[in-house]
Coordinates of C-alpha atoms in Angstrom, one line a residue:
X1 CA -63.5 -2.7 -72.2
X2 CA -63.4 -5.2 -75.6
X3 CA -59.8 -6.5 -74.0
X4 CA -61.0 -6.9 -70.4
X5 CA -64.5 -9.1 -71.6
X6 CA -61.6 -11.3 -73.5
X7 CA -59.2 -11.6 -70.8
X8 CA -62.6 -13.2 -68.5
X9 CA -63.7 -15.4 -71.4
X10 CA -60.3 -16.5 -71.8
X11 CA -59.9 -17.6 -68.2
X12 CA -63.4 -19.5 -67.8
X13 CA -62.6 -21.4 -71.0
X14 CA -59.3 -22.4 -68.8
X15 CA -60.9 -23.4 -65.7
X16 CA -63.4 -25.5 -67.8
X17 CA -60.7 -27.6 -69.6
X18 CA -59.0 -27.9 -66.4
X19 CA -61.9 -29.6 -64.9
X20 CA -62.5 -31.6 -67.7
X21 CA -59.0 -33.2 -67.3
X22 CA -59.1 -34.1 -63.6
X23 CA -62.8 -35.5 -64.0
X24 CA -61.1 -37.6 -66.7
X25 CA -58.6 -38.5 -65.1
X26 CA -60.5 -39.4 -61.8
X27 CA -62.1 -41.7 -64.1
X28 CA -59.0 -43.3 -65.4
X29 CA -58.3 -44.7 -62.2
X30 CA -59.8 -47.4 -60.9
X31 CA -59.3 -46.9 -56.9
X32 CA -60.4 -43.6 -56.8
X33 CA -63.7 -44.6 -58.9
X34 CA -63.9 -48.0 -56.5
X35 CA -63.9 -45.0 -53.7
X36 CA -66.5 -42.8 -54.9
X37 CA -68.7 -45.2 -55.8
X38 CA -68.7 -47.2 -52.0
X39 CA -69.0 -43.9 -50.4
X40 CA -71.5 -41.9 -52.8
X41 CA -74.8 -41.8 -50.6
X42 CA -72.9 -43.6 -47.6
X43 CA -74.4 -43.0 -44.2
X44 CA -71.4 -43.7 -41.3
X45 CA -73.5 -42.9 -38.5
X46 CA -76.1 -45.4 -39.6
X47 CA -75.5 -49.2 -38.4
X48 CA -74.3 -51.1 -41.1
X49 CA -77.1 -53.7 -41.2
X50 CA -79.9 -54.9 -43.3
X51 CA -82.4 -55.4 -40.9
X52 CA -83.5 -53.8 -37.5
X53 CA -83.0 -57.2 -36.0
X54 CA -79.3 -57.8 -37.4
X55 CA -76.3 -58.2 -35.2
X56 CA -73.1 -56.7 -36.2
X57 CA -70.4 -59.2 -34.9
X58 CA -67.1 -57.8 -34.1
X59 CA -63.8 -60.1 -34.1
X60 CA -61.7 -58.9 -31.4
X61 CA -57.9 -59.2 -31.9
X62 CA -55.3 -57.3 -29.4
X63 CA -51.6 -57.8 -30.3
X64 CA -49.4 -57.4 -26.7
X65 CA -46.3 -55.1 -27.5
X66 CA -44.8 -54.9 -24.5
X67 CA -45.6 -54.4 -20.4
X68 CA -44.5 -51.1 -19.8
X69 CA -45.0 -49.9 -16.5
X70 CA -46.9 -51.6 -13.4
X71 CA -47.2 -48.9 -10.5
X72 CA -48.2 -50.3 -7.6
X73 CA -48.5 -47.3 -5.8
X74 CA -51.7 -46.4 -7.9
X75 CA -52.8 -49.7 -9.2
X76 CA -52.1 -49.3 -12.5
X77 CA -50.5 -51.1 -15.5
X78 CA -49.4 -49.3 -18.7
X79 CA -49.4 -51.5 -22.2
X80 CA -48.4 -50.9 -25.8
X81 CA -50.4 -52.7 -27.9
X82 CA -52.3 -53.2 -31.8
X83 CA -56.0 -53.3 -31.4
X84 CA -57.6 -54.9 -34.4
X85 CA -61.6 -55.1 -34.9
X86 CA -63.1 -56.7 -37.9
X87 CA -66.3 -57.2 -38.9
X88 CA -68.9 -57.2 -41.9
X89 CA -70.4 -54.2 -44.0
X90 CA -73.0 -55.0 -46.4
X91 CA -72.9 -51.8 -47.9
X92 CA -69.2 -52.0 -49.0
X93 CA -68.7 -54.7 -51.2
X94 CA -68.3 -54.7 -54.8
X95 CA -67.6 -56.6 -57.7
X96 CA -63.7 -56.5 -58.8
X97 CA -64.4 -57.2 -62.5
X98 CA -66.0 -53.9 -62.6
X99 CA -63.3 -52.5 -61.2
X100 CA -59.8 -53.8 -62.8
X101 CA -60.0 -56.4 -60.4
X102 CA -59.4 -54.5 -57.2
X103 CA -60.3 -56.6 -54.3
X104 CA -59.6 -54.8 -51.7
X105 CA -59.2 -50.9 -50.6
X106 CA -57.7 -48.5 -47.6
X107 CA -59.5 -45.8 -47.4
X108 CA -59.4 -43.4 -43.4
X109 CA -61.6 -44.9 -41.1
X110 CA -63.7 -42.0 -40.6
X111 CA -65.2 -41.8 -43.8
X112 CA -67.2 -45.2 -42.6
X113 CA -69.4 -46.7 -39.4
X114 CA -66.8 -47.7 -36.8
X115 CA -67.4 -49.6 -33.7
X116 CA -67.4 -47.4 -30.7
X117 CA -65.2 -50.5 -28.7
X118 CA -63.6 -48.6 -25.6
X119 CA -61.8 -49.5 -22.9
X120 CA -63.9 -49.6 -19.6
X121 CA -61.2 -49.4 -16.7
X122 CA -58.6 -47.1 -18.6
X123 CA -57.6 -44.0 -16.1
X124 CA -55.9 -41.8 -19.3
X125 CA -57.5 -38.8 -20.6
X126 CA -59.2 -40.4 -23.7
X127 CA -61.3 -42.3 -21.6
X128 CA -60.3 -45.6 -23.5
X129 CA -61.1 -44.3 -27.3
X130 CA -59.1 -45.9 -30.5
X131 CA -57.6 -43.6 -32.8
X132 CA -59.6 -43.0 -35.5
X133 CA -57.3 -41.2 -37.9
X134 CA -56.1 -44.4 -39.2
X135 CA -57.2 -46.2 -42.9
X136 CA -59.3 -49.1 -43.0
X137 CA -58.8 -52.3 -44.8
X138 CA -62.3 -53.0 -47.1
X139 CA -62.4 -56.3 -49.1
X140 CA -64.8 -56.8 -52.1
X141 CA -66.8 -59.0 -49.7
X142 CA -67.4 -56.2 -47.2
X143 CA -65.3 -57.4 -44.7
X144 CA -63.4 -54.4 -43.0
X145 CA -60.3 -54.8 -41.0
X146 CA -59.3 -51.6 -38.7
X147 CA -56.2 -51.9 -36.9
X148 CA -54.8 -48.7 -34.2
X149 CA -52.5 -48.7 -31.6
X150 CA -52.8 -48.5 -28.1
X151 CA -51.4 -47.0 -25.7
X152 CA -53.1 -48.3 -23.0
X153 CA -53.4 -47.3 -19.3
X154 CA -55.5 -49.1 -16.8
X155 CA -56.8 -49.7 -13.3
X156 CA -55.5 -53.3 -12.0
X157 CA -55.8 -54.4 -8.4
X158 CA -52.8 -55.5 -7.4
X159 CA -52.0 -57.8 -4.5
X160 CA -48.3 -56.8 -2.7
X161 CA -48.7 -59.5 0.1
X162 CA -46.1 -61.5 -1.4
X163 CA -44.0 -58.5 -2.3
X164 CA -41.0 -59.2 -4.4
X165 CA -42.2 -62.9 -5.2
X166 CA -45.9 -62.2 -6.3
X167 CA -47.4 -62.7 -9.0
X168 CA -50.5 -60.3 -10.6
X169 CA -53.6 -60.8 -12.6
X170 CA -54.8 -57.6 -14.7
X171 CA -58.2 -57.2 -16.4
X172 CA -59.0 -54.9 -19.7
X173 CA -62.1 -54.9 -20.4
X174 CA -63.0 -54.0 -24.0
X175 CA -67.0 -53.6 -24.8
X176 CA -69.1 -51.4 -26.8
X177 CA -69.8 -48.0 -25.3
X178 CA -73.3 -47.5 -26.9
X179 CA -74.4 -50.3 -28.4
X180 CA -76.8 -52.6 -26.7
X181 CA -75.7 -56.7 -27.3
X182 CA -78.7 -57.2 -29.8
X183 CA -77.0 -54.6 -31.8
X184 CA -73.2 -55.0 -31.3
X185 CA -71.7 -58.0 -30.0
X186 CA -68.2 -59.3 -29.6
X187 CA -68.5 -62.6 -30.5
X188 CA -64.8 -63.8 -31.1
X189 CA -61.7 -62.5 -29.2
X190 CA -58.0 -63.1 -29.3
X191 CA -54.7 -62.1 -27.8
X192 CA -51.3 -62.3 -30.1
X193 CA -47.9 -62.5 -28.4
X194 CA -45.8 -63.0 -31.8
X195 CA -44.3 -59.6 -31.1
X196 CA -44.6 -59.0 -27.5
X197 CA -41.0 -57.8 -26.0
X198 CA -40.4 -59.2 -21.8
X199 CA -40.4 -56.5 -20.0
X200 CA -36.8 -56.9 -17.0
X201 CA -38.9 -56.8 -13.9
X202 CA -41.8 -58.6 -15.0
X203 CA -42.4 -62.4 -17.1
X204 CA -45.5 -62.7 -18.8
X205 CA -46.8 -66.2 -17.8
X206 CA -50.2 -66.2 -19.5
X207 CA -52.5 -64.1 -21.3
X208 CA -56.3 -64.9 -22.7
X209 CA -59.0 -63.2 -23.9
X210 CA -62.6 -64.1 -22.0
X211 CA -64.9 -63.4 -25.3
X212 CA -69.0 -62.3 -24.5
X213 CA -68.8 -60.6 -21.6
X214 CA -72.0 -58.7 -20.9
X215 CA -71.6 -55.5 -18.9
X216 CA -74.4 -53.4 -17.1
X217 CA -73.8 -49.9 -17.8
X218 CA -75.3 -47.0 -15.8
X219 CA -77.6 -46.5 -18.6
X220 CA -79.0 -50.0 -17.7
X221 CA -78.1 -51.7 -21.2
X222 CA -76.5 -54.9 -21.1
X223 CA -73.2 -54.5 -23.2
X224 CA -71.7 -57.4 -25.4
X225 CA -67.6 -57.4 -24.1
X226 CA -64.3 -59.2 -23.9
X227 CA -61.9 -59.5 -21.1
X228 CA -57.8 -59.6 -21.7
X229 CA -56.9 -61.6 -18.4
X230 CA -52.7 -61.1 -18.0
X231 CA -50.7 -63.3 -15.6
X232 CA -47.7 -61.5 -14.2
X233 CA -44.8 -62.7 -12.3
X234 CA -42.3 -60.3 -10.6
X235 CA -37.9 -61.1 -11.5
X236 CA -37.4 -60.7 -7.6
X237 CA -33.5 -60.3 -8.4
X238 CA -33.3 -56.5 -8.3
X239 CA -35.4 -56.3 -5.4
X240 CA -33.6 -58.5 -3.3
X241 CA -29.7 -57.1 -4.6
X242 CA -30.7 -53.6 -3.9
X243 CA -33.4 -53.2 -1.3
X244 CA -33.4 -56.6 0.7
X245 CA -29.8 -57.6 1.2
X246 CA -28.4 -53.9 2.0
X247 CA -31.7 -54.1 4.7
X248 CA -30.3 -57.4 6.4
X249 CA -26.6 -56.4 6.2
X250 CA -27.2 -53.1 8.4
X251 CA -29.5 -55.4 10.5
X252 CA -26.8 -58.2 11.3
X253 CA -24.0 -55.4 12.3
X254 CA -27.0 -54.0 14.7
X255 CA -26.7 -56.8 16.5
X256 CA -23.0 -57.2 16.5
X257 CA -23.1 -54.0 18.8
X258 CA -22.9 -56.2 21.9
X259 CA -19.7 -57.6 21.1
X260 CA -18.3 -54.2 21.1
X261 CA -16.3 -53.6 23.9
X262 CA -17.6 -50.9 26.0
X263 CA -14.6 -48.8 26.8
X264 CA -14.6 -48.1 23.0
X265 CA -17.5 -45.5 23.6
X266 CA -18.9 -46.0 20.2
X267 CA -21.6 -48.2 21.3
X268 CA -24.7 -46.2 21.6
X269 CA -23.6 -43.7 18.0
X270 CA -23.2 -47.3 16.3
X271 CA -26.4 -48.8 17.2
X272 CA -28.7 -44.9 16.3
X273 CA -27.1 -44.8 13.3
X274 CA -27.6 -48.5 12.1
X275 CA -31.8 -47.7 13.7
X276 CA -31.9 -44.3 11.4
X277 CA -30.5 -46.6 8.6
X278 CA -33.1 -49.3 9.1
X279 CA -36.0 -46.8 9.0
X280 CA -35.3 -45.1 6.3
X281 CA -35.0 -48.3 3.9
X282 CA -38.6 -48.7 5.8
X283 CA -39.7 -45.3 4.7
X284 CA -38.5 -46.0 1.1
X285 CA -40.5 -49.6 0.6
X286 CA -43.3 -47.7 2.5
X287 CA -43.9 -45.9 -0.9
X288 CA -44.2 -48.6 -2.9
X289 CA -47.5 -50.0 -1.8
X290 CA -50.6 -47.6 -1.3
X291 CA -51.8 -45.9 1.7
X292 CA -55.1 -48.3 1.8
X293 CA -53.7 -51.5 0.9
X294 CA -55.9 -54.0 2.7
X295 CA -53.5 -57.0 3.1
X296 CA -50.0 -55.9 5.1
X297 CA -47.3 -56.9 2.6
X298 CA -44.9 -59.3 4.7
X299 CA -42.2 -57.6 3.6
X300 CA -43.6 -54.5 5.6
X301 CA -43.8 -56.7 8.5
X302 CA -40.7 -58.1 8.8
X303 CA -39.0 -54.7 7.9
X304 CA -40.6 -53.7 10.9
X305 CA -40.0 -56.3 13.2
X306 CA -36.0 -56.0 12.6
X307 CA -36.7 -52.3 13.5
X308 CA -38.4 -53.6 16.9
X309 CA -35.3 -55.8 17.6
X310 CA -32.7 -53.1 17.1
X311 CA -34.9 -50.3 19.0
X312 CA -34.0 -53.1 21.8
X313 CA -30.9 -53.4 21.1
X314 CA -29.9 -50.1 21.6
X315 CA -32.5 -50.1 24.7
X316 CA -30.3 -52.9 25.9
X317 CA -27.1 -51.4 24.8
X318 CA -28.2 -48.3 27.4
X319 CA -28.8 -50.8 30.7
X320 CA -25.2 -52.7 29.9
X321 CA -23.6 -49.1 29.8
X322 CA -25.6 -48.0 33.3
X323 CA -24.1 -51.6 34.7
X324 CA -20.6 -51.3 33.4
X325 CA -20.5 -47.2 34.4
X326 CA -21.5 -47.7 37.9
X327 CA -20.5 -44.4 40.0
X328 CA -21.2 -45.8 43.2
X329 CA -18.5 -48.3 43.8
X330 CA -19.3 -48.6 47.9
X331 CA -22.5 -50.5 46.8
X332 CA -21.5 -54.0 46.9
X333 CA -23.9 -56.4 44.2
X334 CA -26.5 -57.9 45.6
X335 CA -26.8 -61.3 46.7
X336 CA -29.3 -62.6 44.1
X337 CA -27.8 -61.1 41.2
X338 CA -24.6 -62.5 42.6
X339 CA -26.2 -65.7 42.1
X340 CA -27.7 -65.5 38.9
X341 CA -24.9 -64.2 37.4
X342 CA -22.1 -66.3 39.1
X343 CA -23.6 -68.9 40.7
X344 CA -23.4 -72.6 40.0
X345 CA -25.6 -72.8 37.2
X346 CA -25.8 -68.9 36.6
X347 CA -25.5 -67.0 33.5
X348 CA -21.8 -67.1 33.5
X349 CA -21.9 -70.6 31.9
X350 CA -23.6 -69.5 29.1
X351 CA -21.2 -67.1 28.1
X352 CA -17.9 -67.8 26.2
X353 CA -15.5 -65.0 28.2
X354 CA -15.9 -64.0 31.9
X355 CA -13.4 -61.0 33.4
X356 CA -11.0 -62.7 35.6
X357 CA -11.8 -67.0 34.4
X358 CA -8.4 -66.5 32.3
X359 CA -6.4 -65.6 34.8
X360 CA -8.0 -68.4 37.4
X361 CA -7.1 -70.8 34.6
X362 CA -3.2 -69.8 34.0
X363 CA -2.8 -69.7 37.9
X364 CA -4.5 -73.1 38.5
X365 CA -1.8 -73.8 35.7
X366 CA 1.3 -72.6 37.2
X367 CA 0.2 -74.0 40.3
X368 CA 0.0 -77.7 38.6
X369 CA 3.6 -76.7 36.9
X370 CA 5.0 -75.8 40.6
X371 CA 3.4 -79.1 41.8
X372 CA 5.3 -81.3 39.0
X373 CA 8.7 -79.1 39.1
X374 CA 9.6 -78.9 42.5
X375 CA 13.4 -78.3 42.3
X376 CA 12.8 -74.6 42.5
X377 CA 11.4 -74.4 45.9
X378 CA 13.8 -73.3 48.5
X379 CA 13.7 -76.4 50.6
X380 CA 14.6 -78.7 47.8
X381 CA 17.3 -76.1 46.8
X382 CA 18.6 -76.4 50.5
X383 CA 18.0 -80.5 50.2
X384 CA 20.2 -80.7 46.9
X385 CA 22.8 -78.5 48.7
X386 CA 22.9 -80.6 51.6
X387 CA 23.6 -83.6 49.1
X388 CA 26.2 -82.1 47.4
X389 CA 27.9 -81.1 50.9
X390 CA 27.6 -84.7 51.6
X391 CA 29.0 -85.9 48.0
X392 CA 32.2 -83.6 48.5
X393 CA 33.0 -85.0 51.9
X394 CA 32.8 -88.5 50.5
X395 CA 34.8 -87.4 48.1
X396 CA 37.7 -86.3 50.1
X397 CA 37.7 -89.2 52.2
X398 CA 37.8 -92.2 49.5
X399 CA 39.7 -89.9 47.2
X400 CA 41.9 -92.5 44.9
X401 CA 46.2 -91.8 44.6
X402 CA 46.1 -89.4 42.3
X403 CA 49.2 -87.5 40.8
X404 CA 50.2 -83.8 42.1
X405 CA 48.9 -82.3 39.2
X406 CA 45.5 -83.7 39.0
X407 CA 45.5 -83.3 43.0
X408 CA 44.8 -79.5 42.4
X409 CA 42.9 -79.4 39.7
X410 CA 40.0 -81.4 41.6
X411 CA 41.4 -79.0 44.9
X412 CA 40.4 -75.8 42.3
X413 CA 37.0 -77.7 41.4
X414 CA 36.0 -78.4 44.8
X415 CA 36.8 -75.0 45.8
X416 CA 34.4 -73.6 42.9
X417 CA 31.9 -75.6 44.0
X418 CA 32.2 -74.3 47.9
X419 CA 32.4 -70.7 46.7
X420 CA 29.1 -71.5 44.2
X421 CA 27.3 -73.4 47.6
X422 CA 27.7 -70.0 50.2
X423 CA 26.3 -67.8 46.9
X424 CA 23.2 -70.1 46.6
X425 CA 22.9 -70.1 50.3
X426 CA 23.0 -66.0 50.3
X427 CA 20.9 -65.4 47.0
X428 CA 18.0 -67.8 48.7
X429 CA 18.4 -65.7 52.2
X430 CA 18.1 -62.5 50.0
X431 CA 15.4 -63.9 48.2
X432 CA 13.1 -64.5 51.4
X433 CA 13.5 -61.4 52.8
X434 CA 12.6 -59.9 49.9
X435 CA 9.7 -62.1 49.3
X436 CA 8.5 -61.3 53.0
X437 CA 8.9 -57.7 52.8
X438 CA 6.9 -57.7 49.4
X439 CA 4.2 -59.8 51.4
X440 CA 4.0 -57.3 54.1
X441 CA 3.6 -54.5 51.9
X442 CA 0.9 -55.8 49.4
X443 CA -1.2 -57.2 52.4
X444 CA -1.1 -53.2 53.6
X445 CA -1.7 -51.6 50.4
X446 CA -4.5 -54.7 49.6
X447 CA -6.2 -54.5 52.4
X448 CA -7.8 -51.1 52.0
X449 CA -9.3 -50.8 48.8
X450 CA -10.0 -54.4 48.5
X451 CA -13.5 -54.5 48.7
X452 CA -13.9 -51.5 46.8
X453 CA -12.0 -53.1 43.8
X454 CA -14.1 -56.5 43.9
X455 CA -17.3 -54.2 43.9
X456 CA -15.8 -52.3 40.8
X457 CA -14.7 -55.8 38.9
X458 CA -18.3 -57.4 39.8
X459 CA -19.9 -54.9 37.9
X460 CA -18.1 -55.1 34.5
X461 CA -18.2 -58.5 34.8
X462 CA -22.2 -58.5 35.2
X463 CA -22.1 -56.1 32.3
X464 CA -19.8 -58.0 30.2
X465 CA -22.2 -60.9 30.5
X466 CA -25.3 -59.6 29.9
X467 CA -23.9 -58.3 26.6
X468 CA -22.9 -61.5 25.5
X469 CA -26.5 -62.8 27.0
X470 CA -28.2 -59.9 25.0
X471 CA -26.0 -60.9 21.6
X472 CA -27.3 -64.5 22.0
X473 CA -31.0 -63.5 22.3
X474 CA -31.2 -61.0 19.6
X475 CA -29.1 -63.1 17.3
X476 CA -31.8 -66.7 17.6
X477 CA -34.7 -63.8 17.4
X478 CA -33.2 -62.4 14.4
X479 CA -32.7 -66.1 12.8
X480 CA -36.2 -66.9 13.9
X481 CA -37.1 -63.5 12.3
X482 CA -35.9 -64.5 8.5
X483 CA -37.0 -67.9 8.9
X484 CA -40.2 -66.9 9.6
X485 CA -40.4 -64.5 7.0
X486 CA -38.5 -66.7 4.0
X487 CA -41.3 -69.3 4.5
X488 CA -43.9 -66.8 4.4
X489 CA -43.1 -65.8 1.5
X490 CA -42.1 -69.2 -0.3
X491 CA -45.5 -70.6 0.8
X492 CA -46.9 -67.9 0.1
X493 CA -46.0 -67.3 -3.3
X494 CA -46.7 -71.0 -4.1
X495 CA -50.7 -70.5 -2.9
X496 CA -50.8 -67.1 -4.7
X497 CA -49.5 -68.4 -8.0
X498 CA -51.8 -71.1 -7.8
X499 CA -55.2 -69.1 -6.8
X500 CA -54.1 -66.7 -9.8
X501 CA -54.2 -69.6 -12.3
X502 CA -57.0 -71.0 -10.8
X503 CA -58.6 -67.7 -11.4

């Protein structure tokens, strides 16, 4: 009993010393006695004024990190930032010489009064609150400094009209949540970019805070605010590498269907595929802009304008097959499509190849070379023959003295050329006979299916037009097409950039 009743004195004796040292020690330094003396009978729910009719005037500072994200899907931009708030505390200032000369302390912000500063059009889950497990910065004045970062997520309209070469204008607004403006007010406001990182897709071309702001809040108070106005502009390069160019590639070899010759069947599969192609880059820039967007971005439009034109082109790929594939040979073309296509001024002189003009040409051509070569007609052949008959009698008749031998050589060469003269004579005979016979046969064979064959060859050469005709018309639309749109968006971008500054 004696030994227990010693152990407990023993041990309170202990913890009494043991106090007695921190409290001493607590003393010793001079921060935490700074500490304890600012907070001892501290209110931080209470405002930190004077008077009733005091303002508490908060400087505004947000330091831009970096652009992460804008989603124009959901109208959204995504910062990292450094939100700093300082204002005045009359009820945390001391003197330093009664302190070792501290001026200044860090002590966690939620041991004192904090703005309530949130962000009004943030879509996150903390409804646009700072962090408030972060220290404070109190000078011996009472000025406190509280810096946090931000994460910040928030509604921006966002204009795609000019979609890759636009340019955007985001809002964050930051205001008191609670706090009527004769209590709280925002009176100076600033935006940093010492440390802010370009993002690849997207140049920061100005930023600027709008200071006292007053917002009307559903509780009807009138709430003292500041406005971070961004000025984006979009690097159109990736855009236009991987979703433009590949768009207007498959687009140009749509229309390069005509020139494919129709017995290479692959007409129609070429023109379907390059149409499924075409819509689906549709269907993926589709997603990029939301549902309800109010202004049709023109990239939208022209996307679906080159769909239009290659829809026709397989339409018109399908009538230039029916034409080319025509069953019904018997049916002769009619007169009036005769004459549009082949007559004087018909479509046929619009076209660079026609069925059949070669061959026309190289005739005429041979003709021309007959015309200027005539020593291969039979009747000159005869003529010459007759000449040379003429030339060897001459020559036997004035023949000179000449001696034996020489006498038959010429004998031999004028026998040569007697034997040559009857095989000439023979080969020509031969030669007409033939040449009749041929005739004779050709006119038979010719004569039966020759109107069938002209219907036949009037048809692919109709069809063989109008492809070239189609290629001509869907090309100059398709130019018109990108012209149109490249100085939509040039202008365009031009009158958006300036409204946004002008803003």
């Amino acid at each position: 009993m004696v030994s227990s009743l010693c152990i407990i004195h023993f041990t309170a004796i202990l913890c009494a010393c043991l106090a007695q040292t921190v409290t001493c020690a607590n003393q010793s330094n001079p921060y935490s006695m700074l500490i304890q003396d600012l907070l001892d009978g501290y209110d931080n729910l209470a405002l930190p004024v004077n008077n009733t009719d005091d303002i508490v005037d908060i400087a505004l500072s947000v330091c831009l990190h970096q652009v992460e994200e804008i989603d124009e899907k959901h109208q959204q931009i995504i910062l990292t930032s450094y939100i700093q708030q300082a204002w005045y505390d009359p009820y945390l200032s001391w003197d330093p010489m009664d302190f070792n000369g501290i001026i200044e302390v860090r002590i966690p912000a939620e041991k004192i009064w904090l703005p309530d500063t949130a962000i009004f059009n943030t879509v996150d889950d903390t409804y646009g609150r700072l962090m408030t497990d972060t220290n404070v910065v109190i000078s011996h004045g009472g000025h406190v400094v509280w810096t946090t970062p931000a994460l910040m997520q928030n509604s921006c309209k966002l204009d795609g009209t000019y979609w890759p070469f636009d340019k955007q204008r985001c809002e964050i607004l930051f205001a008191s949540w609670t706090y009527e403006k004769t209590q709280v007010k925002i009176s100076t406001s600033i935006v940093h970019l010492e440390n802010y990182r370009e993002q690849d897709e997207w140049t920061l071309i100005d930023a600027f805070m709008s200071p006292c702001v007053t917002v009307l809040t559903h509780y009807r108070y009138e709430m003292s605010g500041s406005v971070l106005n961004m000025v984006l502009q979009r690097n159109p390069w990736f855009c236009l590498l991987f979703k433009m160019v590949p768009f207007v590639l498959v687009s140009g070899i749509s229309v390069l269907v005509f020139l494919l010759p129709v017995e290479s069947g692959e007409k129609m599969s070429l023109g379907i595929t390059n149409l499924l192609t075409l819509i689906l880059f549709y269907v993926e820039i589709s997603h990029t802009f939301p549902s309800n967007e109010a202004k049709f971005p023109i990239i939208g439009t022209f996307y679906l304008a080159v769909i239009c034109l290659v829809s026709a082109s397989c339409t018109l790929t399908v009538v230039v097959l029916n034409v080319y594939h025509r069953k019904n040979c018997q049916r002769p073309v009619p007169w009036y499509i005769k004459r549009l296509f082949f007559g004087r001024y018909g479509l046929h002189n619009f076209v660079w190849y026609v069925p059949g003009r070669q061959q026309k040409s190289l005739t005429r051509l041979s003709s021309r070379r007959k015309h200027k070569s005539p020593i291969w007609r039979p009747d000159v052949v005869k003529q010459n023959i007759l000449i040379g008959n003429s030339l060897l009698s001459a020559s036997n008749t004035n023949t000179p003295l000449l001696s034996r031998k020489q006498y038959e050589e010429s004998d031999k060469v004028l026998q040569t050329l007697t034997d040559m003269r009857c095989d000439v004579s023979q080969t020509l005979h031969r030669v007409q006979r033939m040449e009749s016979h041929l005739h004779i046969k050709d006119d038979d064979d010719v004569m039966n299916s020759k109107d069938d064959f002209f219907v036949c060859t009037d048809w692919q050469k109709i069809a063989v037009i109008m492809d070239q005709i189609f290629f001509i018309i869907l090309s100059t639309a398709a130019l018109c097409t990108c012209l149109v749109f490249i100085i939509s968006l040039t202008n365009g971008g031009v009158i958006a950039k300036r409204t946004v500054l002008d803003e």
